[in-house]
């Protein structure tokens, strides 16, 4: 089952990357929906491991995605789905096994019917749409996207791990909001990276980041990180403002979203402290 979790993690991430790099509306829609389904499979398998008391982690292999044609990556995703199906024999939950198996059956069929397309997500053009940025602004945008796309992937996995190991409905509501928000940011930044020809798979997360022993301290540190991210967004907005109102307003939009994330994390800290005093 641990191998099943790893292979599902890899298939989800590969499918998400394929969705980010696609420029065909229908392909992007299908791949995004299938990546969402694979993510749900991942969380269901994880919950089954927890219920059975099996130790696990989020380690995975590197995922090569640098292709010139989408069909090459789709073939690899189908191969990954075949590996998952072979591992399903180890799943003792018959309902879960049948759900995953039938989902995979349809997804492989649908992927085989997608229209092939040329991929531009790795050509290093470093241009976003037709916006003319100077070298300094382009460099700042590039660095921001690499750092923030990894951070958002990291936060998805951390908050998912915390939620999976918590039976506190108040905290789980907050964790789920933060997961959903990080998914939106990851997809937004990933699509920008694909447009600029610099798309990359986030690196593997070390266990020490998500196997958190002091959740309150983690949240307090997270608040500081969000405040720093807000400043990065503000600086980036300022850097591109004279060249692109669209980009400036987008990064202001992300900046303002961080305000609510900070408030949610403060609520979670207050909740932890109240629980501790009651205990």
XYZ file of C-alpha atoms in Angstrom:
279
model
C 0.000 0.000 0.000
C 2.910 2.377 0.606
C 4.076 1.729 -2.955
C 0.521 2.395 -4.123
C 0.582 5.773 -2.353
C 3.916 6.695 -3.975
C 2.822 5.695 -7.482
C -0.453 7.590 -7.106
C 1.468 10.648 -5.902
C 3.674 10.475 -8.992
C 0.736 9.961 -11.384
C -1.150 12.894 -9.826
C 1.828 15.232 -10.134
C 2.635 14.147 -13.705
C -0.992 14.709 -14.729
C -1.057 18.116 -13.056
C 2.121 19.112 -14.907
C 0.582 17.939 -18.186
C -2.456 20.141 -17.501
C -0.223 23.149 -16.823
C 1.751 22.764 -20.045
C -1.220 22.139 -22.346
C -2.481 25.050 -24.455
C -5.503 23.211 -25.844
C -8.663 24.048 -23.891
C -10.157 20.556 -23.925
C -6.853 18.857 -23.089
C -6.286 21.234 -20.176
C -9.821 20.667 -18.863
C -9.565 16.865 -18.978
C -6.065 16.748 -17.493
C -7.005 19.136 -14.684
C -10.056 17.048 -13.805
C -8.051 13.820 -13.895
C -5.310 15.298 -11.705
C -8.027 16.228 -9.183
C -9.328 12.648 -9.238
C -5.825 11.226 -8.729
C -5.304 13.621 -5.824
C -8.476 12.286 -4.212
C -7.214 8.726 -4.757
C -3.990 9.747 -3.017
C -5.814 11.080 0.052
C -8.092 8.014 0.229
C -5.124 5.631 0.098
C -3.386 7.734 2.744
C -6.434 7.533 5.030
C -6.533 3.767 4.583
C -2.883 3.540 5.660
C -3.580 5.682 8.716
C -6.629 3.597 9.653
C -4.473 0.452 9.510
C -1.639 2.046 11.506
C 0.908 1.841 8.673
C 3.795 4.339 8.723
C 4.312 6.156 5.423
C 5.944 9.227 3.903
C 5.698 11.480 0.861
C 8.945 10.364 -0.760
C 8.734 9.761 -4.517
C 10.929 9.393 -7.555
C 11.779 12.302 -9.819
C 9.172 12.860 -12.531
C 10.624 13.646 -15.976
C 8.187 15.871 -17.877
C 10.385 17.620 -20.447
C 8.760 16.566 -23.709
C 8.196 18.104 -27.135
C 4.791 16.467 -27.699
C 1.991 16.020 -25.162
C 1.384 12.458 -26.365
C 4.775 11.396 -24.959
C 3.810 12.501 -21.465
C 0.320 11.023 -21.802
C 1.890 7.652 -22.641
C 3.983 7.926 -19.485
C 0.919 8.817 -17.390
C -0.944 5.775 -18.741
C 2.091 3.626 -17.837
C 1.944 5.027 -14.316
C -1.762 4.215 -14.118
C -1.016 0.641 -15.201
C 1.490 0.361 -12.339
C -1.140 1.632 -9.904
C -3.632 -0.970 -11.091
C -1.121 -3.767 -10.545
C -0.541 -2.557 -6.986
C -4.268 -2.424 -6.197
C -4.170 -6.127 -5.381
C -2.644 -5.081 -2.034
C -5.609 -2.863 -1.183
C -7.865 -4.606 1.339
C -10.690 -2.073 1.034
C -12.774 -3.570 -1.769
C -14.884 -0.443 -2.298
C -11.787 1.744 -2.579
C -10.053 -0.784 -4.837
C -13.011 -0.916 -7.221
C -13.408 2.860 -7.290
C -9.753 3.434 -8.184
C -9.717 0.607 -10.720
C -12.778 1.852 -12.600
C -11.539 5.449 -12.514
C -8.232 4.339 -14.008
C -9.991 2.342 -16.694
C -11.923 5.375 -17.908
C -9.044 7.840 -17.546
C -6.724 5.692 -19.650
C -9.417 5.475 -22.313
C -9.998 9.252 -22.284
C -6.280 10.096 -22.322
C -5.895 7.960 -25.429
C -8.482 10.133 -27.190
C -6.912 13.514 -26.430
C -5.559 15.516 -29.339
C -1.777 15.676 -29.475
C -0.104 19.073 -29.315
C 3.349 20.640 -29.434
C 4.687 21.611 -26.012
C 6.345 24.993 -25.453
C 6.696 24.800 -21.663
C 10.474 24.187 -21.741
C 11.747 26.514 -24.471
C 13.166 29.072 -21.980
C 11.636 32.026 -23.841
C 11.068 33.817 -20.482
C 8.238 35.894 -21.920
C 4.760 36.046 -20.449
C 2.244 36.557 -23.232
C 3.130 39.734 -25.150
C 4.281 41.689 -22.081
C 7.623 43.429 -22.519
C 9.624 43.200 -19.282
C 13.203 44.370 -18.816
C 15.903 41.915 -17.732
C 15.633 42.822 -14.050
C 11.854 42.394 -13.936
C 12.072 39.142 -15.923
C 14.674 37.796 -13.504
C 12.576 38.770 -10.485
C 9.489 37.130 -11.972
C 11.393 33.955 -12.861
C 12.863 33.592 -9.373
C 9.518 34.306 -7.724
C 7.717 31.675 -9.793
C 10.277 28.955 -9.060
C 10.324 29.687 -5.335
C 6.587 30.110 -4.931
C 5.544 27.103 -7.034
C 7.682 24.885 -4.823
C 6.355 26.585 -1.683
C 2.742 26.025 -2.729
C 3.372 22.333 -3.478
C 5.100 22.053 -0.121
C 2.147 23.658 1.664
C -0.352 21.372 -0.077
C 1.533 18.338 1.182
C 2.133 19.692 4.695
C -1.446 20.787 5.310
C -2.730 17.562 3.801
C -0.551 15.541 6.195
C -1.719 17.605 9.168
C -5.364 17.247 8.131
C -5.015 13.494 7.573
C -3.705 13.078 11.127
C -6.199 15.385 12.841
C -9.728 14.686 14.089
C -10.304 18.343 14.999
C -13.067 19.661 12.716
C -12.189 23.316 13.401
C -8.564 22.847 12.384
C -9.386 20.586 9.453
C -11.654 23.262 7.992
C -8.716 25.697 8.087
C -6.272 23.138 6.684
C -8.631 22.375 3.787
C -9.010 26.068 2.923
C -5.224 26.456 2.891
C -4.855 23.330 0.699
C -7.416 24.670 -1.785
C -5.759 28.091 -1.868
C -2.331 26.564 -2.444
C -3.725 24.497 -5.319
C -4.991 27.688 -6.946
C -1.646 29.432 -6.496
C 0.339 26.410 -7.721
C -1.770 26.158 -10.868
C -1.601 29.911 -11.496
C 2.174 30.062 -11.088
C 2.656 26.799 -13.016
C 0.715 28.072 -16.006
C 2.786 31.253 -15.991
C 5.966 29.160 -15.899
C 4.722 27.023 -18.801
C 3.964 30.168 -20.794
C 7.500 31.426 -20.108
C 9.066 28.085 -21.049
C 10.450 27.429 -17.562
C 8.060 24.816 -16.146
C 9.570 22.438 -13.609
C 8.389 19.740 -11.197
C 8.647 20.767 -7.525
C 11.403 18.943 -5.689
C 10.666 16.156 -3.204
C 9.766 17.360 0.287
C 11.804 16.168 3.248
C 9.851 14.322 5.921
C 10.883 16.806 8.602
C 8.744 19.474 6.923
C 5.414 17.650 7.111
C 5.906 15.307 10.062
C 5.456 18.262 12.393
C 5.887 17.646 16.120
C 4.953 21.192 17.234
C 2.037 22.343 15.072
C 1.645 25.629 16.948
C 5.284 26.554 16.264
C 4.862 25.507 12.640
C 1.862 27.819 12.261
C 3.659 30.733 13.891
C 6.617 30.250 11.550
C 4.141 29.948 8.675
C 2.631 33.325 9.535
C 6.087 34.894 9.296
C 6.619 33.192 5.919
C 3.285 34.476 4.627
C 4.198 38.011 5.688
C 7.494 37.652 3.803
C 5.607 36.292 0.757
C 3.330 39.339 0.859
C 6.375 41.586 0.677
C 7.724 39.591 -2.282
C 4.393 40.011 -4.079
C 4.402 43.746 -3.387
C 7.971 44.120 -4.665
C 7.176 42.110 -7.777
C 4.041 44.154 -8.406
C 6.129 47.320 -8.163
C 8.795 45.877 -10.463
C 6.354 45.095 -13.281
C 3.846 47.925 -12.743
C 5.328 50.239 -15.366
C 5.325 47.466 -17.984
C 2.158 45.504 -17.249
C -0.923 46.569 -15.322
C -2.224 42.996 -15.725
C 0.758 41.421 -13.948
C 0.860 44.112 -11.262
C -2.805 43.614 -10.430
C -2.383 39.823 -10.422
C 0.385 39.956 -7.843
C -1.580 42.468 -5.769
C -4.449 39.953 -5.911
C -2.184 37.169 -4.606
C -0.806 39.522 -1.966
C -4.270 40.335 -0.639
C -5.185 36.646 -0.515
C -2.259 36.073 1.838
C -3.968 38.383 4.362
C -6.761 35.870 4.841
C -4.315 32.972 5.050
C -2.542 34.766 7.900
C -5.816 35.309 9.743
C -6.761 31.645 9.338
C -3.401 30.566 10.716
C -3.818 32.937 13.669
C -7.216 31.367 14.332
C -5.593 27.932 14.286
C -2.895 29.057 16.748
C -5.535 30.508 19.097
C -7.470 27.236 18.857
C -4.386 25.181 19.729
C -3.667 27.395 22.732
C -7.261 27.180 23.951
C -7.180 23.376 23.663
C -3.915 23.266 25.587
C -5.306 25.442 28.416
C -8.492 23.372 28.571
C -6.431 20.199 28.754
